[in-house]
Tab-separated table of C-alpha atoms in Angstrom:
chain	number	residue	atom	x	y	z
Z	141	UNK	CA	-5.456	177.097	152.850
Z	142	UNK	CA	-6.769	179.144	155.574
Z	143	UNK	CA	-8.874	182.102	156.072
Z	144	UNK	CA	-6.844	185.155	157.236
Z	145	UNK	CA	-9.485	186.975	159.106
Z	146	UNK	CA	-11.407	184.254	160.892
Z	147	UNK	CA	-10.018	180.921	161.538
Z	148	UNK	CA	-8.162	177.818	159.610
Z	149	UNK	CA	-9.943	175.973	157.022
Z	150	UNK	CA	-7.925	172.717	157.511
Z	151	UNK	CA	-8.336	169.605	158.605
Z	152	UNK	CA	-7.029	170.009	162.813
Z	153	UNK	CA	-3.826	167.801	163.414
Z	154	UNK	CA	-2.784	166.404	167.298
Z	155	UNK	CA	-4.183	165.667	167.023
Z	156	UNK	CA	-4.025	166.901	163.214
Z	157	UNK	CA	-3.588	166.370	159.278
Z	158	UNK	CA	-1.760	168.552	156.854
Z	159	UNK	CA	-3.696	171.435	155.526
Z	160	UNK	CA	-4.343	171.578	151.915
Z	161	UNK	CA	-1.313	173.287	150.493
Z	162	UNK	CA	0.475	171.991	147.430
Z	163	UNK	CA	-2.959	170.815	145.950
Z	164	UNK	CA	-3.072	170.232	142.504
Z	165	UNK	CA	-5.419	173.657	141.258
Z	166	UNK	CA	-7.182	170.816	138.588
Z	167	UNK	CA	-7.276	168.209	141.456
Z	168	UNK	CA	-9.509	170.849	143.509
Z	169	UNK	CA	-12.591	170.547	141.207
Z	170	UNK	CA	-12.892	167.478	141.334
Z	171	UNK	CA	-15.362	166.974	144.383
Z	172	UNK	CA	-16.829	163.322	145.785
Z	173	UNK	CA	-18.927	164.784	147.887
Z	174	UNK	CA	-20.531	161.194	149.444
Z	175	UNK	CA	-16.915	159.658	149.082
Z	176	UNK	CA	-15.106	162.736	150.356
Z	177	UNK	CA	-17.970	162.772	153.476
Z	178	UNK	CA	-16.869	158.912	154.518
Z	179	UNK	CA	-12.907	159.311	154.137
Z	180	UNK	CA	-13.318	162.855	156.300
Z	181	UNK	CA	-15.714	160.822	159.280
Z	182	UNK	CA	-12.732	158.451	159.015
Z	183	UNK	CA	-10.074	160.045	159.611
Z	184	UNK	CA	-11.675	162.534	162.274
Z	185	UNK	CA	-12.244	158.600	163.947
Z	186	UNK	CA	-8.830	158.211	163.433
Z	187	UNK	CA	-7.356	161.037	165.017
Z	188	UNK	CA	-9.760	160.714	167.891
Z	189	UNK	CA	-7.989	157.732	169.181
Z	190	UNK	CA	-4.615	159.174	170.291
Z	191	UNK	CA	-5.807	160.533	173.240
Z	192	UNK	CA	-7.516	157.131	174.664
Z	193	UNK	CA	-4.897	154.547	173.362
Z	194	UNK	CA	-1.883	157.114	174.187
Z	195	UNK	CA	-3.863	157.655	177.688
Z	196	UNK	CA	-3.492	154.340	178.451
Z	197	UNK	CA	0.295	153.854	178.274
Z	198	UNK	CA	1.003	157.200	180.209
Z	199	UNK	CA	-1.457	155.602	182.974
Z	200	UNK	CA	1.070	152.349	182.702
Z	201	UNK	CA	3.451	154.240	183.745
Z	202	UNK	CA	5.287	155.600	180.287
Z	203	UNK	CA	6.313	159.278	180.181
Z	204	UNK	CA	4.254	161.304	177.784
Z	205	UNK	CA	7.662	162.195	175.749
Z	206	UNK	CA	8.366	158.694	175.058
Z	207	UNK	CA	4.888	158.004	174.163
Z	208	UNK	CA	4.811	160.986	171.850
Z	209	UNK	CA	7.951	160.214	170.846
Z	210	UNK	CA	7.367	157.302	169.101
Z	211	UNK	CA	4.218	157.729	168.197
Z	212	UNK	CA	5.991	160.402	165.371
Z	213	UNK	CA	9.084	158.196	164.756
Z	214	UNK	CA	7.133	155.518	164.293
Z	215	UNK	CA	4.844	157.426	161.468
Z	216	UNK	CA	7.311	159.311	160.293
Z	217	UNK	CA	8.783	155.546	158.867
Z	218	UNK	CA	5.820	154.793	157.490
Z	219	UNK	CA	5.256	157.929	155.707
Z	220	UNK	CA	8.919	157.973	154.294
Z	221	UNK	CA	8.349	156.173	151.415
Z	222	UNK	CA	5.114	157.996	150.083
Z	223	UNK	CA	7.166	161.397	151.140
Z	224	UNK	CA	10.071	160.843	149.083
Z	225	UNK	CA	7.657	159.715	145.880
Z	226	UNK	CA	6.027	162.501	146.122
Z	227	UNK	CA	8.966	165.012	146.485
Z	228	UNK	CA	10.552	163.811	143.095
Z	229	UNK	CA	11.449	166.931	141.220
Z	230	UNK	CA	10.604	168.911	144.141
Z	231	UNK	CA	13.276	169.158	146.249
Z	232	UNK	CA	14.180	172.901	145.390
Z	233	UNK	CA	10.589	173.658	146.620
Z	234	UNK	CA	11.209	171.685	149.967
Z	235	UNK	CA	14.628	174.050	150.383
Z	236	UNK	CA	12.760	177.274	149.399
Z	237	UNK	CA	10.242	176.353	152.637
Z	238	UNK	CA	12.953	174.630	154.830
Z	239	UNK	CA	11.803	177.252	157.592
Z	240	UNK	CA	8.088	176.818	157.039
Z	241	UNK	CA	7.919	173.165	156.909
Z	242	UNK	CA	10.367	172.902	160.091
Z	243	UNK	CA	8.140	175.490	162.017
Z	244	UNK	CA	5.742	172.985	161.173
Z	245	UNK	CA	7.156	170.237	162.775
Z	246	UNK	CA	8.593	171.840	165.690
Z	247	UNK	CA	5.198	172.951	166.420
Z	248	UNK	CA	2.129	171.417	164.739
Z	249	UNK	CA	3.843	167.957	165.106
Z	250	UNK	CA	6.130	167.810	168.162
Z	251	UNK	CA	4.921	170.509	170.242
Z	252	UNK	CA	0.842	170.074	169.655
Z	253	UNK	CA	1.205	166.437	170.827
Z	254	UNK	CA	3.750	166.803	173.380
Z	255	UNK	CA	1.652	169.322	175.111
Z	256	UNK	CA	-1.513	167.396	174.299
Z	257	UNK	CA	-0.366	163.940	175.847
Z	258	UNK	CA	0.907	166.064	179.188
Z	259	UNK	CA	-2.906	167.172	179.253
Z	260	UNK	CA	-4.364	164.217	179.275
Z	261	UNK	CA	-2.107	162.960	182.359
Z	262	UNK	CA	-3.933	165.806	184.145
Z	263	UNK	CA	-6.932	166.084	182.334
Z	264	UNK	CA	-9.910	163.660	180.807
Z	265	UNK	CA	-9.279	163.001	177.194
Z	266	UNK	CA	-12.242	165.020	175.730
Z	267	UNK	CA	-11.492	168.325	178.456
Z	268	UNK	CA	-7.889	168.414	176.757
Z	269	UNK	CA	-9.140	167.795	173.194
Z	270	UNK	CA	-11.458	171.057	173.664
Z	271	UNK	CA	-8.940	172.750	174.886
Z	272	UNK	CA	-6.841	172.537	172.101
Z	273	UNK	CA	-9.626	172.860	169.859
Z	274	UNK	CA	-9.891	176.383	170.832
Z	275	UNK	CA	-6.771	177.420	168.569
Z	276	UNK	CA	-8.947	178.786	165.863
Z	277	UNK	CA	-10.526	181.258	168.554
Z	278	UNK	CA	-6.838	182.092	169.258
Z	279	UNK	CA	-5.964	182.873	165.751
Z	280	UNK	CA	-8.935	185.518	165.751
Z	281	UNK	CA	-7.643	187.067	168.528
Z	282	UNK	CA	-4.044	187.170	167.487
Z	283	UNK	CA	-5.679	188.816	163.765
Z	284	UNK	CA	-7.736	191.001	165.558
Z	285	UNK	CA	-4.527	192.522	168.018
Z	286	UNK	CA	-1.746	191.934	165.471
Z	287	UNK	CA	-3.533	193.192	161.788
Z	288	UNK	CA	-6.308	194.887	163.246
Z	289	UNK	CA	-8.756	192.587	161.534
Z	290	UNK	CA	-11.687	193.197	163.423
Z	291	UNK	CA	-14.003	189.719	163.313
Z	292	UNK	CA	-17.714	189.924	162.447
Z	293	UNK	CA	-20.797	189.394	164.344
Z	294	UNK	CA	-20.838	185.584	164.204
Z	295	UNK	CA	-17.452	184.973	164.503
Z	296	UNK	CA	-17.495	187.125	167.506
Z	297	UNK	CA	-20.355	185.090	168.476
Z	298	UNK	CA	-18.956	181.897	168.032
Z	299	UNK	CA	-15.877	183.348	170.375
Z	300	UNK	CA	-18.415	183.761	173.225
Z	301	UNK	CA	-20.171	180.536	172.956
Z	302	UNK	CA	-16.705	178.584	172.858
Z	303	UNK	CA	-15.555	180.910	175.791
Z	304	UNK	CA	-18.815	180.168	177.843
Z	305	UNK	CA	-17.937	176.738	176.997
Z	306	UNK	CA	-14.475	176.477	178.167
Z	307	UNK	CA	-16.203	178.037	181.437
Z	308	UNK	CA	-18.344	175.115	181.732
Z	309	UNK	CA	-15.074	172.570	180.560
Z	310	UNK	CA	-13.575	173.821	183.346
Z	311	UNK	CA	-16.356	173.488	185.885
Z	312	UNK	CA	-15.481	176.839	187.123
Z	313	UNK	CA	-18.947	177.530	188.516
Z	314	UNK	CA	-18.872	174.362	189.840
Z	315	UNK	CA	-16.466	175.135	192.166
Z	316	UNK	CA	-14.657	172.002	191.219
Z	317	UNK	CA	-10.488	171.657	191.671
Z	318	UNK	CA	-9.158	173.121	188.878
Z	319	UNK	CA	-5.816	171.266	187.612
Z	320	UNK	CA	-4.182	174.025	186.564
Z	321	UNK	CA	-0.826	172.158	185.054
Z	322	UNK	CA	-3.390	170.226	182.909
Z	323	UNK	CA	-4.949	173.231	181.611
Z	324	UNK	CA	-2.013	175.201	180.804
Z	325	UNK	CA	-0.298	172.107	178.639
Z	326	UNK	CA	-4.317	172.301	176.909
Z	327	UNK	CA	-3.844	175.616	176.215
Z	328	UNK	CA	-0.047	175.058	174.884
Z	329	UNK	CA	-1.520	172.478	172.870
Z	330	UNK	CA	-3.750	175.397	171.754
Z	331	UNK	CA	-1.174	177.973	170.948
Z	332	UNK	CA	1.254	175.065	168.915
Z	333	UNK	CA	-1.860	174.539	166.886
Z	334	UNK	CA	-2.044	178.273	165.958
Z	335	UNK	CA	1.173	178.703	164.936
Z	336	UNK	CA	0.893	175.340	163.093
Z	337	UNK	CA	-1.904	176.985	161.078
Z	338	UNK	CA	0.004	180.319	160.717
Z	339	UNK	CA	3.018	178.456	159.244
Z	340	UNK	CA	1.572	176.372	157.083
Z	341	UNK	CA	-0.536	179.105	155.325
Z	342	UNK	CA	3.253	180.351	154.590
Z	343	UNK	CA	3.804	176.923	152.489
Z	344	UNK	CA	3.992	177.672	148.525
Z	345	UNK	CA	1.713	175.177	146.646
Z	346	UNK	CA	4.753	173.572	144.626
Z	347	UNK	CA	5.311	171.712	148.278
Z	348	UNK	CA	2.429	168.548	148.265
Z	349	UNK	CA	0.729	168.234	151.337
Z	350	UNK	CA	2.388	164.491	151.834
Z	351	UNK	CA	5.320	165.832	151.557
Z	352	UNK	CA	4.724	168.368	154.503
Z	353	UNK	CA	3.162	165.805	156.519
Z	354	UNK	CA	5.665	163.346	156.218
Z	355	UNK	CA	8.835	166.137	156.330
Z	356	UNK	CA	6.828	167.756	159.266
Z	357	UNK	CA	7.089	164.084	161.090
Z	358	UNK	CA	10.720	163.612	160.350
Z	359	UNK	CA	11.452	167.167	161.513
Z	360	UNK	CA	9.281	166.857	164.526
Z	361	UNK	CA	10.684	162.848	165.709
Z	362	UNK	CA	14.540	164.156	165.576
Z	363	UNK	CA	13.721	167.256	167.685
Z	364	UNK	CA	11.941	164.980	170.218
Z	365	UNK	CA	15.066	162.273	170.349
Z	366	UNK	CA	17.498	165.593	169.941
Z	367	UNK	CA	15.663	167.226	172.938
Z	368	UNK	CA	16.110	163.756	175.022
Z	369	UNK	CA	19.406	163.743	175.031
Z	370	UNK	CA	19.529	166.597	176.454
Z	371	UNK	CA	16.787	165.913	178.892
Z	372	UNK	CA	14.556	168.439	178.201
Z	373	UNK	CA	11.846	165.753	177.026
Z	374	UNK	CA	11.779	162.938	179.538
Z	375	UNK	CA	12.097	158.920	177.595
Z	376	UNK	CA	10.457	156.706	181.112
Z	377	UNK	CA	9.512	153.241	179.824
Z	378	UNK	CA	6.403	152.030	181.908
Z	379	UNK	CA	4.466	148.241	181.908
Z	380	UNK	CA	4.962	145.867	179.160
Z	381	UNK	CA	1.290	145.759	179.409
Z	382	UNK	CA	-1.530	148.050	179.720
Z	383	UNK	CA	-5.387	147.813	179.961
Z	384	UNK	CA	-8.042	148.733	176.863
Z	385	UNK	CA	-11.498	148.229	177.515
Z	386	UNK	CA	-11.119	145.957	180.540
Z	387	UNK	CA	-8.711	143.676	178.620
Z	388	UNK	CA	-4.900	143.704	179.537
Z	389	UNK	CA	-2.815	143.717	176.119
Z	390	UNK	CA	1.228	144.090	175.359
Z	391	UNK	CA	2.157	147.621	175.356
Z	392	UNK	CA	3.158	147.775	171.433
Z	393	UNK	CA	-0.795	147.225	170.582
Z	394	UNK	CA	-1.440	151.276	171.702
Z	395	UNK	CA	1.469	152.378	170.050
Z	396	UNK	CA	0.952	150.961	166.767
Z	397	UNK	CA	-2.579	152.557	167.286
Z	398	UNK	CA	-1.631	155.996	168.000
Z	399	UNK	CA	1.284	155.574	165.514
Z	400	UNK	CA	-0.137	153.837	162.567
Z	401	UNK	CA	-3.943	154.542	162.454
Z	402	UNK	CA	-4.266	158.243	164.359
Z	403	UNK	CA	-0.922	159.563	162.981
Z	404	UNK	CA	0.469	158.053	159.543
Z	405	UNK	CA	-3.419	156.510	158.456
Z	406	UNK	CA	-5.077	159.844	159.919
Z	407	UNK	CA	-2.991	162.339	157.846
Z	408	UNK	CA	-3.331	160.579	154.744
Z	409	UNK	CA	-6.900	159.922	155.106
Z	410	UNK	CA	-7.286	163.549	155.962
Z	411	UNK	CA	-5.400	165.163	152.925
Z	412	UNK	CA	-7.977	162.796	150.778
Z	413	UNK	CA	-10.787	164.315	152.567
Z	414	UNK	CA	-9.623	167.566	151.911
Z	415	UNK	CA	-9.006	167.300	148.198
Z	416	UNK	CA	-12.656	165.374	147.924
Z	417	UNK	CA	-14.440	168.022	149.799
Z	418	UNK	CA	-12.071	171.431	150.217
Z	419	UNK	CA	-10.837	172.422	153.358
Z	420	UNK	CA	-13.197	174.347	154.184
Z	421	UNK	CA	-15.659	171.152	154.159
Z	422	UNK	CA	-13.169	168.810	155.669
Z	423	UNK	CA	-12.570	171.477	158.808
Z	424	UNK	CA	-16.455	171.300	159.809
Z	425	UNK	CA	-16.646	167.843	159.583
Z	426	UNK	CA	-12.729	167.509	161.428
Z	427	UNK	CA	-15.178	168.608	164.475
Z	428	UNK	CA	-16.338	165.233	165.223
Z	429	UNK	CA	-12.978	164.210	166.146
Z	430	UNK	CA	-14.071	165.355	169.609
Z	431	UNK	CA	-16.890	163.142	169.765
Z	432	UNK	CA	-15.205	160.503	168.436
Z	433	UNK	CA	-12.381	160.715	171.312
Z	434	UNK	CA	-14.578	161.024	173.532
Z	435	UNK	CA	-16.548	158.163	172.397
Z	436	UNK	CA	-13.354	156.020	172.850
Z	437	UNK	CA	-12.168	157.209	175.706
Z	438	UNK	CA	-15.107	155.961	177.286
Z	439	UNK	CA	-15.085	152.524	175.769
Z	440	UNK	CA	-11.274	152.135	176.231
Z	441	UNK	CA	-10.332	154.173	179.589
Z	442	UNK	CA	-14.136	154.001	180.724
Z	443	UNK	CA	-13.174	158.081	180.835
Z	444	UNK	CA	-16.683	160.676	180.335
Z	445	UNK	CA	-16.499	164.127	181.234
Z	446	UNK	CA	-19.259	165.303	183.391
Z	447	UNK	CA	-23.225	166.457	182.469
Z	448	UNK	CA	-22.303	170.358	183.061
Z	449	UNK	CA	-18.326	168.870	181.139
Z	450	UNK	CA	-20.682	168.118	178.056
Z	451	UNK	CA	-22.927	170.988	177.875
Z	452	UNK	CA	-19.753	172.999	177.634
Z	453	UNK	CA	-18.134	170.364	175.182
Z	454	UNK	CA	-21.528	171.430	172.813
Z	455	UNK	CA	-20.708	174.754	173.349
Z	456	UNK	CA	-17.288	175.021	172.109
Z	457	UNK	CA	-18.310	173.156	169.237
Z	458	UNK	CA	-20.647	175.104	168.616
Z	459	UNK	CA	-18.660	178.373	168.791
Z	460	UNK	CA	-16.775	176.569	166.542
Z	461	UNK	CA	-18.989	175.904	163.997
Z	462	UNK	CA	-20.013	179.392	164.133
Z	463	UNK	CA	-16.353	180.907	163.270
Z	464	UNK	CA	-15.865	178.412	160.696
Z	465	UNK	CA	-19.366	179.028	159.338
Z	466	UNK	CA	-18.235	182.776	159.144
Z	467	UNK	CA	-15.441	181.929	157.716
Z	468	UNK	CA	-17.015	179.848	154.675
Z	469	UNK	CA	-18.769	183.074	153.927
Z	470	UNK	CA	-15.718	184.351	152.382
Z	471	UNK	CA	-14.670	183.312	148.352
Z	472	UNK	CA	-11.523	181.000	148.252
């Protein structure tokens, strides 16, 4: 699924869809390249409306848990069906991965978004986005300290463009007030994603990768309502109506947005991009979920990040593309 010495090869998820693990081996060759190009550009649209339509609740007045919250409860219901179907005959596989797949959801589905959503209550959509984007720059510095996997010349390239990037994210030259709370749930956004990647790359293939999504949903929406009663995740129920795009709608037209089309729509749409295209594919074009957020973000919250904001957005990106491209270089 992912490349051990660089960065992951999946699909992102948070924002993110389930990497390709479980794939049927004869499924894998064969490619629709056009086909597999469309369904990946859809579901990077997909997953870049979260931020905007989820924005716009926690602006209303809802707490980012109980956005978040149902966001995955609500997906996790509509993925329950096509989960079970495909785990028949597979449960013993599900057991054998019961830690894996509820690492998964602890952190690739509850914790990536919780973190994410408390970013954007600080931060503008696409400045949180690229800060969790910078999890595969993470994982090549965890390789590098833990395994002594020292990263090549354009990966290590790619780390300084994306870390002269966040620079310019962060408007540090500018001198500009730095929300600090903002960037620390980015960067906990970041670090979920990691060990999202990590665990998953622990998932044997007899586990299909709707069956991880939807288990990792189910996991992640009781640990959110578990972790309410307890009050470590705050449930505060804002407006009955919020604003997109200068129009004032009921508050259940965001949710089933977020819920529906950039969680239980995105992931599926995502593993179909993957198995048209291979990860490896599907993860460069998964980039263009930033310009897709930020694209509605604009349009919806009438949100854009700053000129100097933008050169550094390019950046990261581009530091991206640069580990990934590194990464690609490698057979498998």
């Amino acid at each position: 699924m992912t490349d051990p010495v660089t960065a992951p090869a999946a699909v992102p998820l948070g924002t993110l869809p389930a990497p390709e693990v479980g794939a049927d081996p004869a499924a894998r060759t064969h490619r629709h390249p056009a086909v597999g190009l469309v369904v990946a550009l859809v579901s990077a649209a997909a997953f870049g409306t979260s931020g905007a339509f989820g924005k716009s609740l926690i602006v209303g007045g809802w707490s980012p848990g109980l956005v978040v919250t149902l966001r995955i409860t609500v997906a996790a219901l509509v993925l329950l069906v096509p989960t079970l179907v495909a785990l028949r005959g597979r449960w013993g596989a599900l057991r054998r991965n019961g830690i894996a797949v509820v690492g998964y959801g602890l952190t690739g589905v509850a914790g990536c978004q919780l973190a994410y959503f408390n970013a954007v209550t600080h931060l503008s959509v696409g400045v949180a986005l690229l800060l969790e984007y910078l999890a595969p720059v993470l994982i090549v510095g965890w390789l590098w300290l833990r395994h002594r996997q020292r990263p090549r010349r354009l990966t290590l390239a790619g780390i300084g463009l994306a870390v002269v990037g966040l620079l310019l994210v962060l408007d540090v030259v500018g001198g500009a007030s730095l929300d600090l709370v903002g960037v620390l749930w980015g960067l906990a956004a970041a670090v979920c994603l990691v060990l999202y990647f990590l665990l998953a790359d622990h998932v044997d293939d007899d586990v299909p990768p709707m069956a991880l999504a939807g288990g990792g949903l189910v996991v992640g929406a009781v640990a959110l309502w578990l972790a309410s009663v307890t009050g470590a995740v705050e449930l505060v129920r804002g407006a009955s109506e919020v604003t997109l795009g200068g129009r004032v709608l009921p508050w259940w037209v965001p949710l089933l947005v977020i819920a529906v089309v950039a969680a239980a729509f995105a992931y599926v749409t995502g593993i179909a991009a993957v198995r048209m295209l291979g990860a490896k594919v599907a993860s460069f074009v998964a980039l263009t979920e930033v310009l897709f957020a930020v694209l509605f973000a604009w349009l919806v919250l009438s949100e854009l990040p700053t000129p100097v904001q933008l050169v550094g957005g390019v950046l990261i990106v581009g530091g991206l593309v640069a580990v990934r491209a590194d990464a690609a270089r490698d057979p498998g």
